[in-house]
Amino acid sequence: MRTLFKKFIVVIITWEARLVLRKYKPKIIAVTGSVGKTSTKDAIFAALAKSEHVRKSQKSFNSEVGIPLTILGAPNAWNNPFRWLINIIDGLFLIVFSARYPKWLILEVGADRPGDIRSLSGWLRTQVVVVTRLPETPVHVEFFDSPEAVVEEKAALIKTLQPGGTLVLSGDDPHTRSLERRLPEIDGAKLLTFGFSKECDVRGEEVSALRDKEDAWPAGMTATIVAGDSRARLNIRGALGGHAFLPALGAAAVAIALGKSLEQTVGALAAYEPPAGRMHLLPGIKDTLIIDDTYNASPAATEAALEALALAGRAALDGGITLGRRIAVLGDMLELGRVSVAEHRKLGILCAKTCDLLITVGFRAHDIAQGALDGGMADANILQFEDSQAAGTELQNLLKAGDVVLVKGSQSVRTERVVKEVMAEPERANELLVRQDVEWNKR
């Protein structure tokens, strides 16, 4: 019954969304990829919001439900039929009457299963398509025949580009970069790449940790953005790791494609705040630092997070802090299908090189622990738990001043509960953590 109700809702709100697009004719920037979609979408919004009337997908509204809701400007009603009725009525008002509608829409587009983006490409028309990283083992690969099939699904979004549009690609990722061969399919389409390599049109240089004072934990990242002959320094507060800076580079590429100067763009990006649960820096209890990356987990993103944990340790030492332990709390990575065991064990081997204490959460994460043992980590430095609540309670007891803690896991593992147990300001959990609304907390 619930599945039937959802299908009915999707049909209605998609029909309304298509009519709204036909009536108001907004220009659309669509963001897809396997890593960094939400952060990139938020950074693009920050880059454009000062100079354009723009709307973005809320949170991670990137599905067959979330995209029409963004177009309609409506919230997720979850399982509340009355709230869905209100959304439908509000959509009808947009269609029948005239309203002040955004000039630009920034839509995040995901693909959980084959056909998700192909069906969307049948009616969506875009001016800019942004593709973030497409790593060798993407999340959701369980439902596809191969990683290459995931790339093909994401590539379907390029077909939505209108003549003269711009394709913006993550230039450091060979899988993403390979999509530039699709460009001749679109008349007059342009290409821009972003990343850290010299070949990228918009690139980051001189990347380092940002610190407000010498004897403090890192407060974020700082780097110089280079585009052609223009250079500008940008500070990103609240997130750590080179990959945490990539969304700003992608946003700068989009802004430049739309005719904004680099100086203007960097000024606007000063307002960008990395979204909760994406390499978010939080003060922890007992004078510790938490790297909250609990929104979701894939092999590539977890590898990057572990590298950032090592970076945080080096930055703490450079800042004069007496560094304690580097602790990784890692939950199951879901939807990996037949490569699940191998990918979890591979991460465990990396843990043996990048952290001093490993805490795993969930059944699949046992393979992370096994990989860490294979990589030479002492058994005494590996703790395993079945759920996040128990892991968070134990972590409270273990923490010591100077420890740096990375917390990461797939959505259903709910590793944000670990963060809530050890953050210095748990009363601000609704503001600082992911999945704190009533519906999620019931799960």
XYZ file of C-alpha atoms in Angstrom:
443
model
C 0.000 0.000 0.000
C 2.786 2.401 0.929
C 4.619 1.658 -2.351
C 1.462 2.334 -4.334
C 0.907 5.598 -2.464
C 4.486 6.701 -3.215
C 4.091 5.931 -6.925
C 0.883 7.968 -7.022
C 2.578 10.926 -5.310
C 5.598 10.755 -7.647
C 3.347 10.830 -10.732
C 1.375 13.845 -9.459
C 4.272 15.999 -8.285
C 6.374 15.174 -11.367
C 3.484 16.262 -13.605
C 3.189 19.496 -11.607
C 6.961 20.077 -11.717
C 7.022 19.729 -15.502
C 4.201 22.245 -15.860
C 5.953 24.662 -13.501
C 9.151 24.450 -15.560
C 7.184 25.005 -18.761
C 5.445 28.070 -17.327
C 8.305 29.863 -15.519
C 11.235 28.651 -17.686
C 13.968 28.832 -15.035
C 17.541 28.054 -16.010
C 18.792 24.844 -14.457
C 22.143 23.723 -13.075
C 22.130 19.950 -12.441
C 24.755 18.281 -10.248
C 25.454 14.551 -10.293
C 28.326 12.207 -9.446
C 29.097 9.596 -6.793
C 30.993 11.750 -4.288
C 30.415 15.364 -3.224
C 27.091 16.175 -4.931
C 25.438 17.902 -1.968
C 28.504 19.920 -0.990
C 29.009 21.042 -4.591
C 25.349 22.010 -4.950
C 25.556 24.078 -1.752
C 28.774 25.763 -2.889
C 27.224 26.685 -6.261
C 24.292 28.228 -4.425
C 26.675 30.315 -2.301
C 28.558 31.451 -5.411
C 25.386 32.659 -7.152
C 22.969 33.678 -4.400
C 24.280 37.236 -4.012
C 23.767 38.116 -7.654
C 20.928 35.844 -8.835
C 17.475 34.716 -7.681
C 18.340 31.075 -7.134
C 16.890 28.010 -5.409
C 18.747 24.836 -4.505
C 17.717 21.319 -3.548
C 17.263 21.148 0.205
C 19.489 18.720 2.099
C 20.004 15.808 -0.339
C 16.749 16.046 -2.318
C 18.094 14.203 -5.370
C 15.563 11.473 -6.127
C 12.347 10.997 -8.089
C 10.639 12.639 -5.103
C 13.247 15.222 -4.136
C 13.754 16.798 -7.563
C 10.047 17.601 -8.184
C 9.775 18.894 -4.610
C 12.659 21.278 -5.243
C 11.037 22.537 -8.445
C 7.772 23.082 -6.566
C 9.521 24.598 -3.551
C 7.768 22.102 -1.271
C 9.017 20.121 1.760
C 9.170 16.361 2.121
C 5.903 15.215 3.707
C 7.287 11.762 4.543
C 4.316 9.494 5.367
C 1.822 12.271 6.080
C -1.000 12.158 3.457
C -2.404 15.512 4.631
C 0.973 17.204 4.126
C 1.256 15.648 0.650
C -2.193 17.024 -0.192
C -1.022 20.503 0.824
C 2.076 20.098 -1.402
C -0.098 19.110 -4.360
C -2.442 22.071 -3.805
C 0.544 24.443 -3.529
C 1.821 23.063 -6.827
C -1.511 23.723 -8.496
C -1.435 27.320 -7.266
C 1.978 27.772 -8.904
C 0.552 26.474 -12.171
C -2.744 28.383 -12.170
C -1.581 31.689 -10.715
C 1.567 33.760 -11.252
C 4.254 33.823 -8.593
C 7.771 35.159 -8.213
C 9.778 32.145 -9.266
C 13.584 31.692 -9.126
C 15.598 32.527 -12.217
C 17.963 29.620 -11.508
C 17.418 26.168 -10.016
C 20.308 24.111 -8.677
C 19.222 20.484 -8.673
C 21.099 17.587 -7.142
C 20.520 14.436 -9.190
C 21.207 10.989 -7.774
C 20.930 7.446 -9.135
C 20.131 4.647 -6.708
C 19.045 2.225 -9.423
C 19.282 1.827 -13.205
C 16.979 4.192 -15.061
C 16.756 6.868 -12.340
C 18.545 9.549 -14.362
C 17.479 8.283 -17.781
C 13.830 8.815 -16.882
C 14.613 12.322 -15.634
C 16.531 13.208 -18.797
C 13.337 12.765 -20.757
C 11.867 16.024 -19.435
C 14.601 18.051 -17.723
C 16.419 20.751 -19.725
C 19.640 22.208 -18.301
C 22.062 25.043 -18.979
C 24.874 23.591 -16.862
C 25.618 19.989 -15.892
C 28.201 19.333 -13.187
C 29.667 15.859 -12.667
C 31.703 15.311 -9.497
C 33.911 12.305 -8.828
C 32.977 8.886 -10.227
C 35.352 6.566 -8.359
C 36.112 3.029 -9.425
C 33.808 1.595 -6.738
C 30.859 3.975 -6.382
C 28.108 3.798 -3.800
C 24.882 2.078 -5.041
C 26.899 -0.203 -7.347
C 24.986 -3.141 -5.801
C 21.988 -2.390 -8.035
C 23.994 -2.019 -11.267
C 25.713 -4.616 -13.422
C 29.086 -2.898 -13.013
C 30.746 0.393 -11.987
C 30.766 1.287 -15.682
C 26.970 1.007 -15.680
C 26.854 3.581 -12.872
C 28.957 5.963 -14.955
C 26.631 5.456 -17.930
C 23.615 6.261 -15.781
C 25.213 9.487 -14.544
C 26.244 10.353 -18.107
C 22.584 10.340 -19.153
C 22.248 13.742 -17.477
C 24.523 15.270 -20.131
C 21.752 14.683 -22.681
C 19.679 17.293 -20.845
C 22.138 20.069 -21.782
C 20.683 22.683 -24.092
C 22.650 23.999 -27.107
C 25.395 26.307 -25.912
C 25.310 24.836 -22.398
C 28.336 24.038 -20.255
C 29.569 20.677 -18.976
C 31.620 21.037 -15.780
C 33.694 17.972 -14.861
C 35.891 16.925 -11.960
C 39.174 17.045 -13.836
C 41.250 14.908 -11.457
C 39.010 11.858 -11.859
C 39.683 9.853 -15.066
C 36.207 8.291 -15.016
C 34.565 11.705 -14.841
C 36.990 13.242 -17.318
C 36.123 10.521 -19.834
C 32.632 12.018 -20.120
C 33.967 14.906 -22.184
C 33.649 12.632 -25.201
C 29.877 13.192 -24.886
C 30.278 16.910 -25.555
C 29.938 16.746 -29.378
C 26.408 15.413 -28.850
C 25.346 18.924 -27.703
C 25.492 21.795 -30.228
C 27.866 24.541 -29.110
C 28.427 23.005 -25.683
C 31.463 24.146 -23.688
C 33.661 22.241 -21.256
C 35.215 23.384 -17.973
C 37.181 21.190 -15.572
C 37.997 21.724 -11.906
C 40.390 20.070 -9.473
C 43.961 20.248 -8.267
C 45.913 19.075 -11.330
C 47.612 21.572 -13.645
C 45.374 20.532 -16.545
C 42.197 21.750 -14.826
C 40.644 25.010 -16.039
C 39.792 25.992 -12.456
C 42.237 24.557 -9.957
C 43.313 24.774 -6.331
C 46.920 25.418 -5.360
C 48.806 25.863 -2.082
C 46.241 23.902 -0.102
C 46.729 23.802 3.662
C 44.845 23.645 6.932
C 43.314 26.924 8.121
C 43.998 27.949 11.705
C 42.631 30.975 13.563
C 45.571 31.019 15.969
C 48.728 29.014 16.321
C 47.730 26.958 19.357
C 44.323 25.901 18.058
C 42.813 22.983 16.201
C 42.450 23.428 12.418
C 39.373 25.527 11.599
C 39.080 24.540 7.926
C 41.015 24.663 4.662
C 42.684 27.448 2.706
C 43.870 27.431 -0.901
C 44.490 29.647 -3.903
C 41.968 29.297 -6.731
C 43.460 29.755 -10.203
C 41.401 30.348 -13.343
C 43.303 31.501 -16.411
C 45.360 34.524 -15.413
C 43.287 35.186 -12.279
C 44.236 34.044 -8.779
C 42.399 34.488 -5.482
C 42.770 33.068 -1.976
C 39.760 31.323 -0.427
C 39.203 30.054 3.103
C 36.645 27.296 3.704
C 35.717 27.046 7.360
C 34.284 24.041 9.107
C 35.626 21.196 6.936
C 38.949 19.435 6.475
C 40.678 17.567 3.662
C 41.568 18.403 0.088
C 38.341 16.808 -1.149
C 36.424 19.174 1.166
C 37.757 22.030 -0.983
C 36.640 20.481 -4.286
C 33.018 21.740 -4.030
C 34.280 25.328 -3.944
C 36.362 24.680 -7.075
C 33.335 23.202 -8.829
C 31.231 26.199 -7.802
C 33.888 28.592 -9.092
C 33.886 26.773 -12.443
C 30.092 27.129 -12.703
C 30.190 30.824 -11.771
C 32.911 31.494 -14.360
C 30.858 29.620 -16.973
C 28.019 32.039 -16.213
C 30.236 35.088 -16.711
C 31.187 35.874 -13.100
C 34.716 37.044 -12.334
C 36.947 34.956 -10.078
C 37.217 37.830 -7.613
C 33.436 38.176 -7.453
C 33.027 34.412 -7.075
C 35.546 34.048 -4.254
C 33.866 36.924 -2.430
C 30.522 35.139 -2.691
C 32.003 31.787 -1.632
C 33.062 33.320 1.659
C 29.457 32.625 2.714
C 29.718 28.917 1.858
C 29.317 26.597 4.830
C 30.025 22.905 4.231
C 26.874 20.879 4.943
C 26.498 18.876 8.126
C 27.976 15.398 8.096
C 30.475 16.117 5.306
C 33.954 16.353 6.822
C 32.472 18.826 9.308
C 34.816 19.924 12.110
C 33.239 19.902 15.565
C 34.754 20.415 19.011
C 34.539 17.250 21.097
C 34.452 16.584 24.810
C 37.731 16.551 26.754
C 39.391 18.992 24.317
C 39.191 16.702 21.307
C 38.430 17.337 17.631
C 35.704 15.468 15.722
C 35.647 15.108 11.939
C 31.959 14.412 11.321
C 31.580 12.656 7.951
C 28.464 10.712 8.888
C 26.131 11.562 6.005
C 27.045 8.480 3.972
C 29.991 6.276 3.068
C 31.600 4.852 -0.052
C 35.100 3.382 -0.479
C 36.556 6.464 -2.210
C 35.020 8.929 0.251
C 36.178 6.884 3.242
C 39.713 6.681 1.877
C 39.759 10.467 1.484
C 38.376 10.884 5.010
C 41.130 8.692 6.456
C 43.724 10.771 4.628
C 42.127 13.882 6.153
C 42.402 12.260 9.602
C 46.133 11.953 9.031
C 46.207 15.578 7.827
C 44.407 16.716 10.991
C 47.058 15.023 13.079
C 49.882 16.761 11.217
C 48.065 20.099 11.386
C 47.580 19.732 15.137
C 51.299 19.136 15.629
C 52.142 22.097 13.391
C 49.808 24.211 15.520
C 51.577 23.320 18.725
C 48.815 21.050 20.062
C 49.872 17.994 22.024
C 48.378 15.386 19.737
C 46.717 12.371 21.251
C 45.463 9.510 19.141
C 43.964 9.451 15.674
C 40.749 7.495 16.101
C 38.584 6.225 13.241
C 34.987 5.187 13.924
C 33.817 3.465 10.742
C 30.428 1.913 10.051
C 29.227 -0.437 7.328
C 29.423 0.737 3.718
C 26.207 -0.478 2.129
C 25.058 -1.208 -1.435
C 28.473 -2.436 -2.627
C 27.233 -5.845 -3.722
C 29.857 -8.469 -4.543
C 32.798 -6.131 -3.880
C 31.698 -5.400 -0.302
C 34.132 -7.706 1.529
C 37.145 -6.676 -0.545
C 36.436 -2.940 -0.208
C 35.892 -3.115 3.551
C 39.137 -5.035 4.021
C 41.023 -2.606 1.804
C 39.909 0.233 4.078
C 41.062 -1.719 7.116
C 44.565 -1.945 5.679
C 44.526 1.837 5.181
C 43.347 2.288 8.775
C 46.455 0.479 9.985
C 48.506 3.241 8.318
C 46.425 6.299 9.213
C 44.980 5.804 12.700
C 45.979 4.612 16.144
C 42.616 3.267 17.290
C 39.866 1.741 15.127
C 36.241 1.362 16.186
C 33.912 -0.435 13.781
C 30.109 -0.366 13.746
C 27.993 -3.014 12.044
C 28.258 -6.495 10.601
C 30.032 -5.598 7.340
C 32.534 -3.450 9.213
C 33.966 -6.632 10.748
C 35.871 -6.861 7.480
C 37.392 -3.430 8.141
C 38.664 -4.800 11.452
C 40.069 -7.876 9.706
C 41.804 -5.698 7.144
C 43.362 -3.603 9.912
C 44.692 -6.767 11.566
C 46.109 -7.903 8.232
C 47.708 -4.476 7.869
C 49.555 -4.811 11.174
C 47.290 -2.999 13.647
C 47.348 -4.535 17.116
C 44.210 -6.398 18.132
C 44.040 -4.320 21.341
C 43.605 -1.169 19.206
C 40.508 -2.484 17.411
C 37.041 -2.369 18.982
C 33.909 -3.718 17.294
C 30.266 -2.832 17.966
C 26.963 -3.803 16.410
C 25.285 -0.384 16.730
C 26.249 3.284 16.880
C 24.747 3.971 20.300
C 26.978 1.405 21.987
C 30.029 2.623 20.075
C 29.345 6.239 21.104
C 28.955 5.315 24.764
C 32.271 3.479 24.803
C 34.031 6.248 22.887
C 32.970 8.718 25.594
C 34.953 6.688 28.137
C 37.989 6.232 25.883
C 38.586 9.815 24.750
C 41.537 11.784 26.046
C 42.643 15.369 25.477
C 44.281 15.833 22.071
C 42.507 12.957 20.333
C 41.248 13.494 16.774
C 38.194 11.399 15.871
C 36.853 10.626 12.391
C 33.285 9.262 12.337
C 31.865 7.845 9.096
C 29.329 5.266 7.914
C 26.445 4.634 5.555
C 23.140 6.346 6.304
C 21.311 3.428 7.872
C 24.165 2.772 10.327
C 23.323 6.175 11.878
C 26.886 6.995 12.951
C 25.757 10.554 13.705
C 24.623 9.034 17.014
C 28.285 8.425 17.824
C 29.045 12.099 17.192
C 26.139 13.195 19.395
C 27.603 11.208 22.295
C 31.026 12.886 22.139
C 30.409 16.393 20.731
C 31.104 19.286 23.093
C 27.683 20.858 22.459
C 25.095 18.055 22.212
C 22.349 20.622 22.787
C 23.128 21.916 19.276
C 22.729 18.495 17.627
C 19.657 19.590 15.653
C 21.703 22.412 14.169
C 25.024 20.660 13.613
C 24.302 17.005 12.781
C 22.595 15.200 9.917
C 19.271 13.352 10.201
C 17.961 15.120 13.294
C 14.389 15.730 12.155
C 11.539 13.842 13.797
C 11.055 11.260 11.046
C 14.706 10.193 11.047
C 14.887 10.017 14.831
C 12.011 7.532 14.818
C 14.127 5.079 12.836
